[in-house]
Amino acid sequence: MNKIPVAVLAATGSVGQRFVQLLDHHPWFEVVALTGSERGHGKTYGEVCRWLLAEPMPDWAGKMPVLPSEAASLNGARLAFSALPADTARQVEPALAQAGICVCSNASAFRREPDVPLLIPEVNPEHARLVEVQRKRRGWSGWIATNPNCTSTGMTIALKALQDAFGLKRVFAVSMQALSGAGYPGVASLDIADNVVPFIGGEEEKVEWEPRKMLGKLEGEEVHLAEIGISAHTNRVAVTDGHLVCLTVELAQRATPEQAATVLAAFQAPPPVAELPSAARPVIQVREEENRPQPRLDRMTGRGMTTVVGRLRSDPLFDLRLVVLSHNTIRGAAGGSLLNAELMVRAGYLS
Ligand code: NAP
């Protein structure tokens, strides 16, 4: 198949760089445009980007110009991966969708819009159909599809497996979130060295709402939020990559930790998703050691796309306790968005 021309918006940031790295040699997509803020216009990506990843910057990327995020500048890209800050995304992404470009966005700007899919392909691939509603309502030839906030991602994948098997009533979540989740330069070193910061602006609201949309049912033209109570505490810790979330879960139907472990380990993506190039293999890995998962040891499981679960045990107040780990800039951002784009291509929404 001819490769689909794609753009990366805000390619210079923490998530943008992950897109560039993951798109290197992608079997379906070819990068034809990289954008950045005004400070980079007229310069090359190699000159402007402070590359943060251990993998080298691809040669082709270093030579590309940094462009404005406007449809006319994107060299014919049909799909745009957006790592824009939310306030910029709110202006830029609809303009691109109106101009016929399909946008897979990491930004929070449109996640709550009723006609915008908030997608994790293993969890709610059927919600992709919302782009038909969106196009009809807004008169766009392109569309916007979003992926959830990086803390919601791993926990929603684990919760989906438990929801399907036992039903969910209430969830109590405490996160320990990596520094790369705050972008670059992110949290000042003097704030986080030797420290934990028990506040991340807007994060608890996202973690309490986004899983309910993804675990909800699409009926007709709208998603009915899952009737699950979620309470979240979100914390920034001195870890580079990988968000850890401790979950306490009340199930609709009681289950032992062993039964829950079996269900989590057996969780599969629906067939078309399992075949996609960026699919997580396995979707969930269950660790049996008493002290895993750990960010440093487990975040790259399945090329950073696998959700790693451990410490399954019963709970004296609710039913179950478990710890969930997910790589925030891969599974929780660029890798998740890439998988969404692959799902949209496979579902025929790019033709
Ligand atoms: P970041 O490291 O601060 O990067 C933001 C980038 O946006 C900067 O590189 C900046 O470019 C660029 N930018 C600003 N205005 C722009 C414009 N008008 N046009 C093009 N580029 C522009 O932030 P990040 O962590 O990558 O986050 C990006 C987005 O993804 C945010 O919406 C965030 O909430 C979301 N997200 C992040 C994570 C994560 O784990 N980090 C996970 C999920 C979602 P210059 O360098 O040129 O100034």
CSV table of C-alpha atoms and ligand atoms in Angstrom, one decimal:
chain,number,residue,atom,x,y,z
A,1,MET,CA,0.0,0.0,0.0
A,2,ASN,CA,1.1,3.6,-0.7
A,3,LYS,CA,2.1,5.2,2.6
A,4,ILE,CA,-0.4,7.8,4.0
A,5,PRO,CA,1.2,11.3,4.3
A,6,VAL,CA,1.1,12.5,7.9
A,7,ALA,CA,2.1,15.6,9.9
A,8,VAL,CA,3.2,15.8,13.6
A,9,LEU,CA,1.9,19.0,15.3
A,10,ALA,CA,4.2,20.3,18.1
A,11,ALA,CA,6.8,17.8,17.1
A,12,THR,CA,9.4,19.5,19.2
A,13,GLY,CA,7.8,18.6,22.6
A,14,SER,CA,8.0,15.6,24.8
A,15,VAL,CA,5.1,13.8,23.1
A,16,GLY,CA,5.9,15.2,19.6
A,17,GLN,CA,9.4,13.6,19.8
A,18,ARG,CA,7.8,10.2,20.7
A,19,PHE,CA,5.7,10.6,17.6
A,20,VAL,CA,8.7,11.2,15.4
A,21,GLN,CA,10.6,8.2,16.9
A,22,LEU,CA,7.6,5.9,16.6
A,23,LEU,CA,6.8,7.0,13.0
A,24,ASP,CA,10.4,6.2,11.9
A,25,HIS,CA,9.9,3.3,9.4
A,26,HIS,CA,6.2,3.0,10.2
A,27,PRO,CA,4.6,0.6,7.6
A,28,TRP,CA,1.6,2.7,6.8
A,29,PHE,CA,2.5,6.4,7.5
A,30,GLU,CA,5.1,8.7,6.1
A,31,VAL,CA,5.9,12.0,7.8
A,32,VAL,CA,5.7,14.9,5.4
A,33,ALA,CA,5.5,17.8,7.9
A,34,LEU,CA,6.7,18.7,11.4
A,35,THR,CA,5.3,21.8,13.2
A,36,GLY,CA,6.4,23.8,16.1
A,37,SER,CA,5.7,27.2,17.7
A,38,GLU,CA,6.9,30.4,16.0
A,39,ARG,CA,10.3,30.3,17.5
A,40,GLY,CA,11.3,27.4,15.2
A,41,HIS,CA,9.8,28.6,11.9
A,42,GLY,CA,12.4,29.0,9.2
A,43,LYS,CA,14.8,26.5,11.0
A,44,THR,CA,15.2,22.8,10.7
A,45,TYR,CA,13.9,20.3,13.3
A,46,GLY,CA,17.5,19.3,14.1
A,47,GLU,CA,18.3,22.9,15.0
A,48,VAL,CA,15.2,23.6,17.1
A,49,CYS,CA,14.4,20.4,18.9
A,50,ARG,CA,16.1,19.6,22.2
A,51,TRP,CA,16.0,15.8,21.6
A,52,LEU,CA,15.2,14.0,24.9
A,53,LEU,CA,15.0,10.3,23.9
A,54,ALA,CA,17.6,7.6,24.2
A,55,GLU,CA,16.9,6.5,20.6
A,56,PRO,CA,18.7,8.8,18.1
A,57,MET,CA,16.7,11.5,16.2
A,58,PRO,CA,15.9,10.0,12.7
A,59,ASP,CA,18.1,11.7,10.0
A,60,TRP,CA,15.1,12.6,7.9
A,61,ALA,CA,13.5,14.4,10.8
A,62,GLY,CA,16.6,16.5,11.6
A,63,LYS,CA,16.6,17.9,8.1
A,64,MET,CA,12.9,18.8,7.9
A,65,PRO,CA,11.8,22.4,8.4
A,66,VAL,CA,9.7,23.4,11.4
A,67,LEU,CA,6.4,24.6,10.0
A,68,PRO,CA,3.3,26.4,11.3
A,69,SER,CA,0.3,24.3,12.3
A,70,GLU,CA,-1.9,25.4,9.4
A,71,ALA,CA,-3.5,23.2,6.8
A,72,ALA,CA,-1.8,25.0,3.9
A,73,SER,CA,1.7,24.3,5.5
A,74,LEU,CA,1.3,20.6,6.0
A,75,ASN,CA,2.5,19.4,2.5
A,76,GLY,CA,-0.6,17.5,1.7
A,77,ALA,CA,-0.8,15.5,5.0
A,78,ARG,CA,-4.1,13.6,5.2
A,79,LEU,CA,-3.6,12.8,8.9
A,80,ALA,CA,-2.2,15.0,11.7
A,81,PHE,CA,-0.9,13.7,15.0
A,82,SER,CA,-1.4,16.5,17.5
A,83,ALA,CA,0.9,17.0,20.5
A,84,LEU,CA,-0.3,20.6,20.8
A,85,PRO,CA,-0.9,22.3,24.2
A,86,ALA,CA,-4.7,22.2,24.9
A,87,ASP,CA,-5.3,25.9,24.4
A,88,THR,CA,-3.6,25.9,21.0
A,89,ALA,CA,-5.3,22.6,20.0
A,90,ARG,CA,-8.7,24.3,20.6
A,91,GLN,CA,-8.0,26.7,17.7
A,92,VAL,CA,-5.9,24.6,15.4
A,93,GLU,CA,-7.5,21.2,15.4
A,94,PRO,CA,-11.0,22.2,14.2
A,95,ALA,CA,-9.5,24.4,11.4
A,96,LEU,CA,-7.5,21.3,10.2
A,97,ALA,CA,-10.6,19.1,10.4
A,98,GLN,CA,-12.6,21.6,8.5
A,99,ALA,CA,-9.9,21.6,5.8
A,100,GLY,CA,-10.3,17.9,5.4
A,101,ILE,CA,-7.4,16.7,7.6
A,102,CYS,CA,-8.0,13.9,10.1
A,103,VAL,CA,-6.6,14.7,13.5
A,104,CYS,CA,-5.5,12.2,16.1
A,105,SER,CA,-5.1,14.4,19.2
A,106,ASN,CA,-3.3,14.0,22.5
A,107,ALA,CA,-4.7,17.3,23.8
A,108,SER,CA,-7.6,17.4,26.3
A,109,ALA,CA,-9.4,20.2,24.4
A,110,PHE,CA,-12.1,18.0,22.7
A,111,ARG,CA,-12.1,14.9,24.8
A,112,ARG,CA,-15.4,15.8,26.5
A,113,GLU,CA,-17.2,16.8,23.3
A,114,PRO,CA,-20.1,14.4,22.8
A,115,ASP,CA,-19.3,13.8,19.1
A,116,VAL,CA,-15.6,13.3,19.5
A,117,PRO,CA,-14.4,9.8,20.2
A,118,LEU,CA,-12.1,9.3,23.2
A,119,LEU,CA,-10.5,6.1,22.2
A,120,ILE,CA,-8.4,3.2,23.4
A,121,PRO,CA,-8.7,0.6,20.6
A,122,GLU,CA,-8.6,-2.4,23.0
A,123,VAL,CA,-11.4,-0.8,25.1
A,124,ASN,CA,-13.9,1.0,22.9
A,125,PRO,CA,-13.1,0.7,19.2
A,126,GLU,CA,-16.8,1.0,18.4
A,127,HIS,CA,-16.7,4.6,19.6
A,128,ALA,CA,-14.7,5.4,16.4
A,129,ARG,CA,-18.1,5.7,14.7
A,130,LEU,CA,-18.6,9.0,16.5
A,131,VAL,CA,-16.6,10.7,13.8
A,132,GLU,CA,-19.5,10.1,11.4
A,133,VAL,CA,-21.7,12.0,13.8
A,134,GLN,CA,-19.1,14.7,14.1
A,135,ARG,CA,-18.7,15.2,10.4
A,136,LYS,CA,-22.4,15.4,9.9
A,137,ARG,CA,-23.0,17.9,12.7
A,138,ARG,CA,-20.0,20.1,12.1
A,139,GLY,CA,-19.9,19.9,8.3
A,140,TRP,CA,-16.2,18.8,8.4
A,141,SER,CA,-14.6,16.6,5.8
A,142,GLY,CA,-11.8,15.7,8.3
A,143,TRP,CA,-12.4,14.8,11.9
A,144,ILE,CA,-10.9,14.8,15.4
A,145,ALA,CA,-10.3,11.7,17.5
A,146,THR,CA,-8.7,11.8,20.9
A,147,ASN,CA,-6.8,9.6,23.2
A,148,PRO,CA,-7.2,9.9,27.0
A,149,ASN,CA,-4.9,11.5,29.5
A,150,CYS,CA,-1.9,9.4,30.2
A,151,THR,CA,-3.0,8.3,33.7
A,152,SER,CA,-6.4,7.2,32.6
A,153,THR,CA,-5.0,5.0,29.8
A,154,GLY,CA,-3.5,2.1,31.7
A,155,MET,CA,-6.1,2.0,34.5
A,156,THR,CA,-9.0,2.0,31.9
A,157,ILE,CA,-7.5,-1.0,30.1
A,158,ALA,CA,-7.3,-2.9,33.4
A,159,LEU,CA,-10.8,-1.8,34.4
A,160,LYS,CA,-12.2,-2.8,31.0
A,161,ALA,CA,-11.1,-6.4,31.6
A,162,LEU,CA,-12.6,-6.4,35.1
A,163,GLN,CA,-15.8,-4.6,33.8
A,164,ASP,CA,-16.4,-7.3,31.2
A,165,ALA,CA,-16.0,-10.1,33.6
A,166,PHE,CA,-17.4,-8.9,36.9
A,167,GLY,CA,-19.0,-5.4,36.4
A,168,LEU,CA,-17.6,-2.3,38.2
A,169,LYS,CA,-19.2,-0.2,40.9
A,170,ARG,CA,-16.6,2.1,42.5
A,171,VAL,CA,-12.9,2.7,41.9
A,172,PHE,CA,-10.4,4.5,44.2
A,173,ALA,CA,-7.2,5.5,42.3
A,174,VAL,CA,-4.0,6.9,43.6
A,175,SER,CA,-1.4,7.8,40.9
A,176,MET,CA,2.4,8.2,41.0
A,177,GLN,CA,3.1,10.1,37.8
A,178,ALA,CA,6.4,10.4,35.9
A,179,LEU,CA,8.1,13.7,35.1
A,180,SER,CA,7.8,13.3,31.3
A,181,GLY,CA,4.0,13.6,31.8
A,182,ALA,CA,4.5,17.3,32.5
A,183,GLY,CA,6.2,17.9,29.2
A,184,TYR,CA,9.6,19.6,28.8
A,185,PRO,CA,11.1,21.2,30.8
A,186,GLY,CA,8.1,20.4,33.0
A,187,VAL,CA,8.5,20.4,36.8
A,188,ALA,CA,11.5,22.4,38.1
A,189,SER,CA,14.2,20.1,39.5
A,190,LEU,CA,14.2,21.9,42.9
A,191,ASP,CA,10.5,21.1,43.2
A,192,ILE,CA,10.8,17.4,42.6
A,193,ALA,CA,14.3,16.2,43.6
A,194,ASP,CA,13.9,14.3,46.9
A,195,ASN,CA,10.2,15.0,46.8
A,196,VAL,CA,6.6,14.1,45.8
A,197,VAL,CA,4.3,16.8,44.7
A,198,PRO,CA,0.7,15.9,45.7
A,199,PHE,CA,-1.0,18.1,43.1
A,200,ILE,CA,-1.3,18.0,39.2
A,201,GLY,CA,-3.6,20.7,37.9
A,202,GLY,CA,-6.8,19.3,36.3
A,203,GLU,CA,-5.6,15.7,36.5
A,204,GLU,CA,-8.0,14.3,39.1
A,205,GLU,CA,-11.0,15.6,37.2
A,206,LYS,CA,-9.7,13.9,34.0
A,207,VAL,CA,-9.0,10.6,35.8
A,208,GLU,CA,-12.5,10.6,37.4
A,209,TRP,CA,-14.3,11.3,34.1
A,210,GLU,CA,-12.4,10.0,31.0
A,211,PRO,CA,-12.6,6.3,32.0
A,212,ARG,CA,-16.4,6.6,32.3
A,213,LYS,CA,-16.7,7.8,28.7
A,214,MET,CA,-14.5,5.1,27.4
A,215,LEU,CA,-16.2,2.4,29.5
A,216,GLY,CA,-19.6,3.8,28.5
A,217,LYS,CA,-22.0,2.6,25.8
A,218,LEU,CA,-22.4,4.2,22.4
A,219,GLU,CA,-26.1,4.2,21.6
A,220,GLY,CA,-27.3,5.9,18.5
A,221,GLU,CA,-25.3,9.1,18.3
A,222,GLU,CA,-24.2,9.4,21.9
A,223,VAL,CA,-22.1,7.8,24.6
A,224,HIS,CA,-23.8,7.0,27.9
A,225,LEU,CA,-21.2,7.3,30.6
A,226,ALA,CA,-20.5,4.1,32.5
A,227,GLU,CA,-22.1,4.3,36.0
A,228,ILE,CA,-18.9,3.9,37.9
A,229,GLY,CA,-17.9,6.1,40.8
A,230,ILE,CA,-14.2,7.1,40.6
A,231,SER,CA,-12.2,8.9,43.2
A,232,ALA,CA,-8.7,10.0,42.3
A,233,HIS,CA,-5.6,11.4,44.0
A,234,THR,CA,-2.8,12.3,41.6
A,235,ASN,CA,0.8,12.8,42.5
A,236,ARG,CA,4.0,13.8,40.7
A,237,VAL,CA,7.0,11.6,41.6
A,238,ALA,CA,10.7,11.7,40.6
A,239,VAL,CA,10.5,9.0,37.9
A,240,THR,CA,11.4,9.9,34.3
A,241,ASP,CA,8.8,7.7,32.4
A,242,GLY,CA,5.9,5.5,33.5
A,243,HIS,CA,2.8,6.2,35.5
A,244,LEU,CA,1.9,3.9,38.3
A,245,VAL,CA,-1.7,3.8,39.6
A,246,CYS,CA,-2.8,2.0,42.7
A,247,LEU,CA,-6.5,0.9,42.3
A,248,THR,CA,-9.0,-0.3,44.8
A,249,VAL,CA,-12.1,-1.6,43.1
A,250,GLU,CA,-15.6,-2.5,44.1
A,251,LEU,CA,-17.0,-5.1,41.7
A,252,ALA,CA,-20.6,-5.7,40.8
A,253,GLN,CA,-20.0,-9.5,41.3
A,254,ARG,CA,-17.4,-10.6,43.8
A,255,ALA,CA,-14.2,-12.2,42.5
A,256,THR,CA,-11.0,-13.5,44.1
A,257,PRO,CA,-7.6,-12.0,43.3
A,258,GLU,CA,-6.9,-15.3,41.4
A,259,GLN,CA,-10.0,-15.0,39.3
A,260,ALA,CA,-9.2,-11.3,38.5
A,261,ALA,CA,-5.6,-12.2,37.6
A,262,THR,CA,-6.9,-14.8,35.2
A,263,VAL,CA,-9.3,-12.4,33.5
A,264,LEU,CA,-6.6,-9.6,33.2
A,265,ALA,CA,-4.0,-11.9,31.7
A,266,ALA,CA,-6.5,-13.3,29.2
A,267,PHE,CA,-7.8,-9.9,28.1
A,268,GLN,CA,-7.5,-9.6,24.3
A,269,ALA,CA,-8.1,-6.8,21.9
A,270,PRO,CA,-10.9,-7.4,19.4
A,271,PRO,CA,-9.6,-9.1,16.2
A,272,PRO,CA,-9.0,-6.0,13.9
A,273,VAL,CA,-7.1,-4.2,16.7
A,274,ALA,CA,-4.9,-7.1,17.6
A,275,GLU,CA,-3.6,-7.1,14.0
A,276,LEU,CA,-2.7,-3.4,13.8
A,277,PRO,CA,1.1,-2.5,13.5
A,278,SER,CA,1.3,-0.7,16.9
A,279,ALA,CA,-1.0,-3.2,18.8
A,280,ALA,CA,0.1,-4.0,22.4
A,281,ARG,CA,1.4,-7.5,22.6
A,282,PRO,CA,0.2,-8.6,25.2
A,283,VAL,CA,-2.4,-6.1,26.0
A,284,ILE,CA,-2.0,-6.7,29.8
A,285,GLN,CA,0.9,-8.5,31.5
A,286,VAL,CA,0.2,-9.7,35.0
A,287,ARG,CA,3.3,-9.8,37.3
A,288,GLU,CA,3.3,-12.2,40.2
A,289,GLU,CA,6.3,-10.9,42.2
A,290,GLU,CA,5.3,-9.1,45.4
A,291,ASN,CA,7.1,-5.9,44.4
A,292,ARG,CA,6.2,-5.4,40.7
A,293,PRO,CA,5.3,-3.6,38.5
A,294,GLN,CA,8.0,-0.9,38.8
A,295,PRO,CA,8.4,2.0,36.3
A,296,ARG,CA,12.2,1.5,35.7
A,297,LEU,CA,11.9,-2.3,35.2
A,298,ASP,CA,8.5,-2.7,33.5
A,299,ARG,CA,7.6,0.4,31.5
A,300,MET,CA,9.1,-0.9,28.2
A,301,THR,CA,7.1,-4.2,28.3
A,302,GLY,CA,5.6,-4.8,24.8
A,303,ARG,CA,7.6,-1.8,23.4
A,304,GLY,CA,6.0,0.4,26.0
A,305,MET,CA,2.4,-0.4,24.8
A,306,THR,CA,1.6,-3.2,27.3
A,307,THR,CA,-0.2,-2.4,30.5
A,308,VAL,CA,1.5,-4.1,33.4
A,309,VAL,CA,-0.5,-5.1,36.4
A,310,GLY,CA,0.5,-6.6,39.7
A,311,ARG,CA,-0.1,-6.8,43.5
A,312,LEU,CA,-3.5,-8.3,43.0
A,313,ARG,CA,-5.0,-8.9,46.5
A,314,SER,CA,-8.3,-8.6,48.2
A,315,ASP,CA,-9.4,-5.4,50.0
A,316,PRO,CA,-11.0,-5.1,53.4
A,317,LEU,CA,-13.3,-2.3,52.3
A,318,PHE,CA,-14.0,-2.9,48.5
A,319,ASP,CA,-13.2,-6.1,46.7
A,320,LEU,CA,-9.8,-5.9,45.0
A,321,ARG,CA,-6.5,-4.0,45.1
A,322,LEU,CA,-4.0,-3.9,42.2
A,323,VAL,CA,-1.2,-1.8,40.8
A,324,VAL,CA,-1.2,-0.7,37.2
A,325,LEU,CA,1.8,0.6,35.2
A,326,SER,CA,1.7,2.3,31.8
A,327,HIS,CA,4.3,4.1,29.8
A,328,ASN,CA,2.9,7.7,29.7
A,329,THR,CA,4.5,9.1,26.5
A,330,ILE,CA,4.2,5.8,24.6
A,331,ARG,CA,1.0,3.9,25.6
A,332,GLY,CA,-0.5,7.0,27.2
A,333,ALA,CA,0.3,9.5,24.4
A,334,ALA,CA,2.1,9.0,21.1
A,335,GLY,CA,1.9,5.2,20.8
A,336,GLY,CA,-1.8,5.2,21.8
A,337,SER,CA,-2.6,7.9,19.3
A,338,LEU,CA,-0.7,6.0,16.6
A,339,LEU,CA,-2.8,2.9,17.4
A,340,ASN,CA,-6.0,5.1,17.2
A,341,ALA,CA,-4.9,6.3,13.7
A,342,GLU,CA,-4.3,2.7,12.6
A,343,LEU,CA,-7.8,1.7,13.8
A,344,MET,CA,-9.3,4.7,11.9
A,345,VAL,CA,-7.5,3.6,8.7
A,346,ARG,CA,-8.6,0.0,9.1
A,347,ALA,CA,-12.2,1.2,9.8
A,348,GLY,CA,-12.2,3.1,6.5
A,349,TYR,CA,-12.3,6.6,8.0
A,350,LEU,CA,-9.4,7.9,6.0
A,351,SER,CA,-10.7,7.0,2.6
B,1,NAP,P1,5.7,19.9,25.9
B,1,NAP,O1,6.8,19.0,26.1
B,1,NAP,O2,5.5,21.1,26.7
B,1,NAP,O3,5.5,20.3,24.4
B,1,NAP,C1,4.6,21.2,23.9
B,1,NAP,C2,5.1,21.6,22.5
B,1,NAP,O4,4.1,22.4,21.9
B,1,NAP,C3,6.4,22.5,22.5
B,1,NAP,O5,7.4,21.7,21.9
B,1,NAP,C4,6.0,23.7,21.7
B,1,NAP,O6,6.9,23.9,20.6
B,1,NAP,C5,4.7,23.2,21.0
B,1,NAP,N1,3.8,24.3,20.6
B,1,NAP,C6,3.4,25.3,21.3
B,1,NAP,N2,2.6,26.1,20.6
B,1,NAP,C7,2.6,25.6,19.3
B,1,NAP,C8,2.0,26.0,18.1
B,1,NAP,N3,1.2,27.1,18.0
B,1,NAP,N4,2.2,25.2,17.0
B,1,NAP,C9,3.0,24.2,17.1
B,1,NAP,N5,3.6,23.8,18.2
B,1,NAP,C10,3.4,24.5,19.3
B,1,NAP,O7,4.3,19.1,26.2
B,1,NAP,P2,4.0,17.5,25.9
B,1,NAP,O8,4.2,16.8,27.2
B,1,NAP,O9,4.6,17.1,24.7
B,1,NAP,O10,2.4,17.5,25.7
B,1,NAP,C11,1.8,17.8,24.5
B,1,NAP,C12,0.3,17.6,24.6
B,1,NAP,O11,0.0,16.2,24.8
B,1,NAP,C13,-0.4,18.4,25.7
B,1,NAP,O12,-1.7,18.7,25.2
B,1,NAP,C14,-0.5,17.4,26.8
B,1,NAP,O13,-1.5,17.6,27.7
B,1,NAP,C15,-0.7,16.1,26.0
B,1,NAP,N6,-0.3,14.8,26.7
B,1,NAP,C16,0.9,14.7,27.2
B,1,NAP,C17,1.3,13.5,27.8
B,1,NAP,C18,2.7,13.2,28.4
B,1,NAP,O14,2.9,12.1,28.9
B,1,NAP,N7,3.6,14.2,28.3
B,1,NAP,C19,0.4,12.4,27.8
B,1,NAP,C20,-0.9,12.6,27.2
B,1,NAP,C21,-1.2,13.8,26.6
B,1,NAP,P3,8.2,24.8,20.6
B,1,NAP,O15,9.2,23.8,21.2
B,1,NAP,O16,8.5,25.0,19.2
B,1,NAP,O17,8.0,26.0,21.5
